[in-house]
mmCIF file of C-alpha atoms in Angstrom:
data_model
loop_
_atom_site.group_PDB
_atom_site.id
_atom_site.type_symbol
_atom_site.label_atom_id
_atom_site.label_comp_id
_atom_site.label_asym_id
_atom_site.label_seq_id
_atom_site.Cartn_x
_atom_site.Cartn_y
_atom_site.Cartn_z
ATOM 1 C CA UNK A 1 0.000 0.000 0.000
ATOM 2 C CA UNK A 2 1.121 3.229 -1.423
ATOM 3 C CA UNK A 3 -0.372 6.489 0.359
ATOM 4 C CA UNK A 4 -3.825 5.634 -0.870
ATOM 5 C CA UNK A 5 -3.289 3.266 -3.755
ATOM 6 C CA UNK A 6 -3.596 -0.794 -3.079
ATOM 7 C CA UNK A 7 -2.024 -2.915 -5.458
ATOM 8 C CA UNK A 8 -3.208 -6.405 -5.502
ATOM 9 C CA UNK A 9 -2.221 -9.473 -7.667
ATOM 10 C CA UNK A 10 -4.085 -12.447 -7.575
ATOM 11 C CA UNK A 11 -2.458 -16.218 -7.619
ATOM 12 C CA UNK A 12 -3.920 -17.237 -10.471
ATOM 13 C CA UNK A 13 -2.496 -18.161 -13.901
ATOM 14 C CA UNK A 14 -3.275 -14.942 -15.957
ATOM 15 C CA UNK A 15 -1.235 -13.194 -13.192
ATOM 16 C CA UNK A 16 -3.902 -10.601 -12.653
ATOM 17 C CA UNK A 17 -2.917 -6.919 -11.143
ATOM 18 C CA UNK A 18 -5.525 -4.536 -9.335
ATOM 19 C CA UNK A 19 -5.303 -1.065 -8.292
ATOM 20 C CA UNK A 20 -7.459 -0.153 -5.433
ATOM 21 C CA UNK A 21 -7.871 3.480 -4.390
ATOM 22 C CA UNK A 22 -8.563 4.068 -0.610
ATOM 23 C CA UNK A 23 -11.886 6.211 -0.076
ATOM 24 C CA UNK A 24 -12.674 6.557 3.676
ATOM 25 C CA UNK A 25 -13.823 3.839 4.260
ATOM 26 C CA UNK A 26 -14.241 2.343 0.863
ATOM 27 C CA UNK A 27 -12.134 0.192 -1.631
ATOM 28 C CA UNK A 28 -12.576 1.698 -5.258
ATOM 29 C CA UNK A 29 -11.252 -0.367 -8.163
ATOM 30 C CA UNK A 30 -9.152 1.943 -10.224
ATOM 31 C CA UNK A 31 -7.482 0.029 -12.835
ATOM 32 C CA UNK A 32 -6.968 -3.813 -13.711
ATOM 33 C CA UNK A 33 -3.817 -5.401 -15.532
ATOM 34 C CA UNK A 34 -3.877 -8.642 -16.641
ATOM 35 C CA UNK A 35 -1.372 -10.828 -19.216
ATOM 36 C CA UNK A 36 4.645 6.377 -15.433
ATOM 37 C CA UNK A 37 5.305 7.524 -11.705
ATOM 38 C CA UNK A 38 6.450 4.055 -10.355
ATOM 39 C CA UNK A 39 6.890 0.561 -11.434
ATOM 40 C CA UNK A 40 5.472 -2.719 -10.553
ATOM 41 C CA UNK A 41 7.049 -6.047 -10.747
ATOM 42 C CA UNK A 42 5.466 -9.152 -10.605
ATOM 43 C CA UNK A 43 6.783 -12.664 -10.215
ATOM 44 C CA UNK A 44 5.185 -15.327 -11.807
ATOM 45 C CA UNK A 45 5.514 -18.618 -10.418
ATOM 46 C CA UNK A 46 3.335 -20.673 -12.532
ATOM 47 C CA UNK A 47 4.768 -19.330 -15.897
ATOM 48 C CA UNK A 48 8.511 -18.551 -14.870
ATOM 49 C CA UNK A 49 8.547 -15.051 -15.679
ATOM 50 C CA UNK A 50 8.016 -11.389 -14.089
ATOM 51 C CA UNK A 51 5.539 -9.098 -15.297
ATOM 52 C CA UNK A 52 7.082 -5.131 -15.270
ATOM 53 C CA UNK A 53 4.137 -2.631 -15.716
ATOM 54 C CA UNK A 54 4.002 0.999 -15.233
ATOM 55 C CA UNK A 55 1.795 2.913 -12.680
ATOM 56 C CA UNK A 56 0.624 6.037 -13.269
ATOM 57 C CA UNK A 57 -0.315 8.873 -10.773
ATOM 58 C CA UNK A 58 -3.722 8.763 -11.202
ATOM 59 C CA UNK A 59 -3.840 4.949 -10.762
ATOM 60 C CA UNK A 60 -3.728 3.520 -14.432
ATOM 61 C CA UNK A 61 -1.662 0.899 -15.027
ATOM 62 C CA UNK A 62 0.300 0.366 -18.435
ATOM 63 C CA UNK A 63 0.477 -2.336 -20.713
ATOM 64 C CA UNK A 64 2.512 -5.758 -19.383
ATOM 65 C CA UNK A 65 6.432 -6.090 -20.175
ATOM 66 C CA UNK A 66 7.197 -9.945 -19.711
ATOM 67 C CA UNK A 67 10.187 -10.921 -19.004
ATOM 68 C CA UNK A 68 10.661 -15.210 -18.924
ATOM 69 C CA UNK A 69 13.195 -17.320 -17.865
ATOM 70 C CA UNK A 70 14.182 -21.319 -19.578
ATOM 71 C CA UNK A 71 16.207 -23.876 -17.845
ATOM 72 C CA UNK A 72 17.266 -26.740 -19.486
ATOM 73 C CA UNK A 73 16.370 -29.840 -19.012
ATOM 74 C CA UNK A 74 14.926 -31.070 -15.368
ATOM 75 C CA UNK A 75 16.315 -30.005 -12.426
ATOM 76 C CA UNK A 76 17.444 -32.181 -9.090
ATOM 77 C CA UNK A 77 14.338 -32.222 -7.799
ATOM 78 C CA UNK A 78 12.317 -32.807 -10.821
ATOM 79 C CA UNK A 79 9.241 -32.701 -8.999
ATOM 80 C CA UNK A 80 9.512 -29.025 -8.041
ATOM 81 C CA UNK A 81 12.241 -28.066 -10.952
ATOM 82 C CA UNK A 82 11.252 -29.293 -14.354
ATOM 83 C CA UNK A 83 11.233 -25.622 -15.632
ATOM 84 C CA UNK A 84 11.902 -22.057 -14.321
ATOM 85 C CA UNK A 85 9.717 -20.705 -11.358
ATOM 86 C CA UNK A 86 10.205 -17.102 -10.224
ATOM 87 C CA UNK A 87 9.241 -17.143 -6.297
ATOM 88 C CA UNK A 88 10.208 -13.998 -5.466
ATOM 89 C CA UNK A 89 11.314 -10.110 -6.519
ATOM 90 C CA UNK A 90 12.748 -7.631 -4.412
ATOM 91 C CA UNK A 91 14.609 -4.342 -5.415
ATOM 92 C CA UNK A 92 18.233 -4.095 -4.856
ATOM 93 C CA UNK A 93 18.927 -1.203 -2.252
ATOM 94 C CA UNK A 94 19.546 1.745 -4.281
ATOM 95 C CA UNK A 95 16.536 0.746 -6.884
ATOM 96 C CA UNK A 96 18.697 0.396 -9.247
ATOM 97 C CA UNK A 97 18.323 -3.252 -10.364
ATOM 98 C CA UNK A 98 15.574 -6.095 -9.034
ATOM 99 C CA UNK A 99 16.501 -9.316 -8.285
ATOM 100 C CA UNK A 100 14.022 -12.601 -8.832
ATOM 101 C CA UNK A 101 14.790 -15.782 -6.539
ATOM 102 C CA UNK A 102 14.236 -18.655 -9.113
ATOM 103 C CA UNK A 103 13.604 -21.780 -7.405
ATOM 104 C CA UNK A 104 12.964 -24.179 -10.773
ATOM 105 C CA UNK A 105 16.262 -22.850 -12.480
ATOM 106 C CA UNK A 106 18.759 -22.665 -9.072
ATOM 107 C CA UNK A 107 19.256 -19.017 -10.141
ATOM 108 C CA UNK A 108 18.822 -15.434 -8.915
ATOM 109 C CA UNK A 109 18.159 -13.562 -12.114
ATOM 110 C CA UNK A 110 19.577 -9.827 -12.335
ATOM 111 C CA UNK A 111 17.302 -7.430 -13.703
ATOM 112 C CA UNK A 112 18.099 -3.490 -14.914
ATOM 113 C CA UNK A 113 15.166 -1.080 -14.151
ATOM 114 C CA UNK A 114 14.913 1.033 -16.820
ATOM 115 C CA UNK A 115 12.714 4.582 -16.823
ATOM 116 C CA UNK A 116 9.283 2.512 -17.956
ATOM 117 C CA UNK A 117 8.405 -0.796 -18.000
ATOM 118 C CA UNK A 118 9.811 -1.837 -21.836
ATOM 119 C CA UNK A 119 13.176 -0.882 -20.990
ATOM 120 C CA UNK A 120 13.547 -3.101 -17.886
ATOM 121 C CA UNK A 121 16.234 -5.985 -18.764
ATOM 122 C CA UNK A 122 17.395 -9.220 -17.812
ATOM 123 C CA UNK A 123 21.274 -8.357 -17.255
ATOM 124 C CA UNK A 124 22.567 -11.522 -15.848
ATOM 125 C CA UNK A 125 22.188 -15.077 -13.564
ATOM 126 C CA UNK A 126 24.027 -15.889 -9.995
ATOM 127 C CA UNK A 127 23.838 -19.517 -10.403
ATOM 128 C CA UNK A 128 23.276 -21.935 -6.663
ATOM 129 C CA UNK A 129 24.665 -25.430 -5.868
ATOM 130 C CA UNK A 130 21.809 -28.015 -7.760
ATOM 131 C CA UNK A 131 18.602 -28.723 -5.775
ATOM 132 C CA UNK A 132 18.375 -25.538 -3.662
ATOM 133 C CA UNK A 133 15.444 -23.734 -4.625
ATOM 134 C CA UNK A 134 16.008 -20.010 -3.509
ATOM 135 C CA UNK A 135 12.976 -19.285 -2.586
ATOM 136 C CA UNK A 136 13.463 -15.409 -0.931
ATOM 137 C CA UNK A 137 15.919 -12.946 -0.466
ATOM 138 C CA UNK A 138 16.953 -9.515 2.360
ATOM 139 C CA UNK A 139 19.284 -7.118 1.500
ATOM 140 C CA UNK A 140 21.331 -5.745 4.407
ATOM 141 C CA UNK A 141 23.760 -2.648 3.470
ATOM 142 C CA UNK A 142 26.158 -4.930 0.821
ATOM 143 C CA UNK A 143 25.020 -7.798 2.428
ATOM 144 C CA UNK A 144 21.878 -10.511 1.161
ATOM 145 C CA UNK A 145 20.556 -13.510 2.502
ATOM 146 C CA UNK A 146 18.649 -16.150 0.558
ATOM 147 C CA UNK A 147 16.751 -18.855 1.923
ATOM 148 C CA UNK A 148 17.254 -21.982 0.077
ATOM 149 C CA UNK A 149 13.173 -23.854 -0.435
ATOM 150 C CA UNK A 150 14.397 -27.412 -1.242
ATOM 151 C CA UNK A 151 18.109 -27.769 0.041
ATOM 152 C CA UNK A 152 17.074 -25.985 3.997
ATOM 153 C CA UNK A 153 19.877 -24.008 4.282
ATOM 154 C CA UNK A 154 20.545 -20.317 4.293
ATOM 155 C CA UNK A 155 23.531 -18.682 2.346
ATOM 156 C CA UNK A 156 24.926 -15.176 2.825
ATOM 157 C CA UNK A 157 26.286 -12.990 0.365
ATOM 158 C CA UNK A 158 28.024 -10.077 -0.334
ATOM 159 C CA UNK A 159 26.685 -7.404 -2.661
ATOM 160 C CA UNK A 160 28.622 -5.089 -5.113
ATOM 161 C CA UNK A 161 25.848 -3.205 -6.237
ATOM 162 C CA UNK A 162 25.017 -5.634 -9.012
ATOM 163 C CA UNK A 163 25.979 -9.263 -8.618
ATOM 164 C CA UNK A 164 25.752 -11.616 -5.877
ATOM 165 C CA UNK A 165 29.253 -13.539 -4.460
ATOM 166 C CA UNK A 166 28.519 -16.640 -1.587
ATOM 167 C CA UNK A 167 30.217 -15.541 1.680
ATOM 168 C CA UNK A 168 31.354 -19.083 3.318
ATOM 169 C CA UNK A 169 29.109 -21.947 3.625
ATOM 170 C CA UNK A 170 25.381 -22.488 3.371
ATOM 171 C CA UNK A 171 24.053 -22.994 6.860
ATOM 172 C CA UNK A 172 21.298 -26.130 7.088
ATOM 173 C CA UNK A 173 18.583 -25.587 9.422
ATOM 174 C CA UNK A 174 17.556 -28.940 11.538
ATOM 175 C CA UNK A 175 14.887 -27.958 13.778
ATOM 176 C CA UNK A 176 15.777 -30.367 16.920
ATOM 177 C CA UNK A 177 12.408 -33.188 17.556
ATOM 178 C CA UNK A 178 11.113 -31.729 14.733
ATOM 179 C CA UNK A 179 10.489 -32.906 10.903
ATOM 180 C CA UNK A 180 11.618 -30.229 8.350
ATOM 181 C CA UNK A 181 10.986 -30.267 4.465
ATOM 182 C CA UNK A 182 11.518 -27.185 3.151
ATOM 183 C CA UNK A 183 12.385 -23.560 4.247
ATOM 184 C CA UNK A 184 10.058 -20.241 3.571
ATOM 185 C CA UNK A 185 10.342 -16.557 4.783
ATOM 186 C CA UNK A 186 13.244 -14.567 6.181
ATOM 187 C CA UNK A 187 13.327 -11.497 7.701
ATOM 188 C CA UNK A 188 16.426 -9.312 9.212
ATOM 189 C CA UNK A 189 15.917 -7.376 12.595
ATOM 190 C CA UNK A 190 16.272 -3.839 12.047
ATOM 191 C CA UNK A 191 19.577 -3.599 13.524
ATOM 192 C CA UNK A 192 20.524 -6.427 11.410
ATOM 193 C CA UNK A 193 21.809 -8.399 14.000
ATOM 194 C CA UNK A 194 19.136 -11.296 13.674
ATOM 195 C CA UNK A 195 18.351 -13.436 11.054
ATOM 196 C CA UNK A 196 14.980 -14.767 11.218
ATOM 197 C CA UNK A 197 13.897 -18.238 8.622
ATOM 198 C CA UNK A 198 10.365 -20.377 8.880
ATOM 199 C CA UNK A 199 10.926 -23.805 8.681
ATOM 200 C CA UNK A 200 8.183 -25.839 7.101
ATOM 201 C CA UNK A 201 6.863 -29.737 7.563
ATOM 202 C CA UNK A 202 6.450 -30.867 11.201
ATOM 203 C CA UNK A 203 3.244 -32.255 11.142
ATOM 204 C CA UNK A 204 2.505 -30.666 14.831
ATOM 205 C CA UNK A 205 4.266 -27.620 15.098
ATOM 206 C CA UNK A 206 6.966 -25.989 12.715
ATOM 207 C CA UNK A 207 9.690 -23.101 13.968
ATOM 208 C CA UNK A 208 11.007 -19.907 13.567
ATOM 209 C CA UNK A 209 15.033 -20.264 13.390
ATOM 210 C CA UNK A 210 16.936 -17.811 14.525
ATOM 211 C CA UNK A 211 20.625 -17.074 13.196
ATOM 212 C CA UNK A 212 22.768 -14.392 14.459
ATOM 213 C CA UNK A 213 24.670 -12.360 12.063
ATOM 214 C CA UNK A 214 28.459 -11.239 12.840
ATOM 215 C CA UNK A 215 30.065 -8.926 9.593
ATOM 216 C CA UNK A 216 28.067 -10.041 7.183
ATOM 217 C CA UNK A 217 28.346 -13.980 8.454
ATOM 218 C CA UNK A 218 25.874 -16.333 9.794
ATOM 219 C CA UNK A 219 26.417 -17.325 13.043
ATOM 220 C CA UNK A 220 24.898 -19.071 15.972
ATOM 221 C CA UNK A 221 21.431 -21.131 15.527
ATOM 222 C CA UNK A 222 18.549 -21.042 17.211
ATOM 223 C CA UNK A 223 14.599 -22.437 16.886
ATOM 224 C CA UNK A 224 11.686 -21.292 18.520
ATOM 225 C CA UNK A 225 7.968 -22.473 17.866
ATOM 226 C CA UNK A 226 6.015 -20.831 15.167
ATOM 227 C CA UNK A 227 2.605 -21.722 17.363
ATOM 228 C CA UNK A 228 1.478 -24.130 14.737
ATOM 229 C CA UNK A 229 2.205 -25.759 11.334
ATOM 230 C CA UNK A 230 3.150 -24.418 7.629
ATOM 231 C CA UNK A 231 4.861 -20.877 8.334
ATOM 232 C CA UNK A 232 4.186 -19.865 4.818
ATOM 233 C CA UNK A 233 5.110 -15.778 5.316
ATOM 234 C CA UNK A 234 5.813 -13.975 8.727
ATOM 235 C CA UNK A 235 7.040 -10.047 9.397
ATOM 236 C CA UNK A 236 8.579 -8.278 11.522
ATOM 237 C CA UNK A 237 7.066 -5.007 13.155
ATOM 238 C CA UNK A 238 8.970 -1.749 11.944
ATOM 239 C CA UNK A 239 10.070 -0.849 15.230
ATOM 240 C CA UNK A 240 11.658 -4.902 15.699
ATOM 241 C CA UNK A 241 9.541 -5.502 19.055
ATOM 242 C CA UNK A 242 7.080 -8.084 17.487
ATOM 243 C CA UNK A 243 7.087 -11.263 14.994
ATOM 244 C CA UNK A 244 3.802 -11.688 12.963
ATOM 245 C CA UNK A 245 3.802 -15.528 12.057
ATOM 246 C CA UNK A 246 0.833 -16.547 9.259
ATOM 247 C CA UNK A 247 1.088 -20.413 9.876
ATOM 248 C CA UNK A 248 -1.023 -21.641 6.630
ATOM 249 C CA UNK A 249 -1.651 -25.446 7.589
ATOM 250 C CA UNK A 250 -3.298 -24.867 10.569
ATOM 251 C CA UNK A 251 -5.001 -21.601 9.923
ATOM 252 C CA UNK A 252 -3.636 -19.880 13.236
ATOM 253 C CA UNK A 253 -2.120 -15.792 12.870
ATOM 254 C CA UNK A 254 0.588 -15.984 16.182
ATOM 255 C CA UNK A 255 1.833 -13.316 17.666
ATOM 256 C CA UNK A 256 5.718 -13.296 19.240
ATOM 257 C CA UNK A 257 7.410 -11.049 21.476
ATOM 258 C CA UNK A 258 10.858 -10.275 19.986
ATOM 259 C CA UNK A 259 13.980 -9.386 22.904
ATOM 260 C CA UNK A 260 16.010 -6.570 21.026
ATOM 261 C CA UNK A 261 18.893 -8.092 22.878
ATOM 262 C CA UNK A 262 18.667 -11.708 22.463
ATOM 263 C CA UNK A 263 16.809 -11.942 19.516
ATOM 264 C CA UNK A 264 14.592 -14.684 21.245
ATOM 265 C CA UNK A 265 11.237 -15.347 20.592
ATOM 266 C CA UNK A 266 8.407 -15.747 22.840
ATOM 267 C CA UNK A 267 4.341 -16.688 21.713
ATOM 268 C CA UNK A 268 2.063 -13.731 23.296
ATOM 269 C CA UNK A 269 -1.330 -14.927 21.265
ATOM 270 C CA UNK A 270 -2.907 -16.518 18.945
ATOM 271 C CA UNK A 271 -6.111 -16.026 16.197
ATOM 272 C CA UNK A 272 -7.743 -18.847 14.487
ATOM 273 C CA UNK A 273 -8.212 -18.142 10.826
ATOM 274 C CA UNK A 274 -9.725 -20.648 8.469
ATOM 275 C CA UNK A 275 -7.326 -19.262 5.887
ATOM 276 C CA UNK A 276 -4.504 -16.925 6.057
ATOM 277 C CA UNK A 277 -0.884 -17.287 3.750
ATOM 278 C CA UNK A 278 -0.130 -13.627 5.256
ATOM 279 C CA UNK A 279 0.719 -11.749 8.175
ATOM 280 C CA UNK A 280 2.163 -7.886 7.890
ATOM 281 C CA UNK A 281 1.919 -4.533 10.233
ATOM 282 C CA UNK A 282 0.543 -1.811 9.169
#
């Protein structure tokens, strides 16, 4: 949410785009994008690509650039990599270029941002160890951290303002008593201190991990509950006191108590949902 402008996509194939204006207390639909002032980007899981479309001031949005991404062949986990699929896209610090976490190609594509949507490009590819899956990626000064979907493990690098260069090993996560299939979210603590990863596929109750971070390095472990099962997505509040926790497969929203100090997490409450893949502050 922009000011007064919602944008909303919808997770279906024709990787739909809404524009809501905020009236009181009324939701007007502005403008609709499907197949000037800012740009969206979009990334499509389904179709392995990222939509780039204009927005203008008043709320109209432009026509679609599409930019797709091939792998060869199938992947090492051919159920979950037998072509491309863009998870995620996030903006590099200075705005300059946006970077999509592949998870079907092992990649993290490098995209330019040009002044509109046609002139956005695909520059280059970091390329990660077979079978990972980067699902998501923080930036952190000239630091990033990616979680890795299908491997578990988290790798730091180091940022030059364009590409991405591994700093020492991946770190696996291994939740202890607790069965773990594949990794989600991650979120850095304002200070940047903390690393914070869900961990996904205990059939009772999944975990937040905790990792502390020392010059740019991942350190020190930790796992706390998530207060119930499939972490999908989880946020931090902006002032670092609180951890929002959307567990999807048991349709609870959990609230945690963050120590500034520690980093350690601590369940405060919890709301039943019957279906929630979200949790944010606003």
């Amino acid at each position: 949410m922009d000011r007064n402008w919602i944008l909303c996509v919808g997770e279906t194939t024709n990787a739909r785009l809404s524009v809501y204006e905020l009236q009181g207390k009324q939701l007007l639909l502005q403008s609709e994008q499907t197949d000037y002032g800012a740009q969206v980007f979009v990334a499509n899981y389904d179709s392995g690509s990222v939509s780039v479309i204009d927005l203008f001031q008043d709320g109209r949005l432009s026509s679609t650039h599409t930019i797709a991404f091939r792998r060869e062949g199938v992947g090492k986990v051919a159920a979950r990599q037998e072509k491309s699929h863009a998870h995620q896209v996030i903006p590099s610090p200075d705005s300059k270029h946006v970077y999509v976490c592949d998870l079907g190609c092992d990649a993290i594509h490098v995209l330019s941002v040009g002044q509109t949507a046609q002139y956005a490009l695909h520059r280059s590819s970091i390329t990660v160890p077979a079978g990972s899956g980067p699902r998501h990626l923080v930036f952190h000064q000239n630091r990033a951290f990616v979680t890795m979907e299908l491997s578990c493990e988290v790798q730091a690098f180091r940022w030059d303002g364009v590409s991405l260069f591994a700093q020492g090993e991946p770190v696996r996560l291994s939740p202890p008593g607790r069965h773990l299939e594949t990794l989600a979210e991650v979120a850095l603590s304002p200070d940047g201190q903390f690393l914070y990863v869900s961990c996904r596929g205990d059939p009772h109750e999944d975990a937040i991990a905790l990792l502390r971070v020392c010059h740019g390095e991942l350190g020190k472990v930790e796992y706390f509950p998530s207060g119930g099962c499939v972490p999908r997505h989880f946020s931090l509040s902006p002032d670092g006191k609180w951890l929002a926790v959307a567990n999807q497969g048991s349709g609870s929203l959990v609230l945690l108590e963050r120590d500034e100090k520690t980093g350690r997490l601590n369940i405060v409450s919890t709301h039943r949902s019957t279906l929630i893949n979200y949790a944010g502050f606003h």
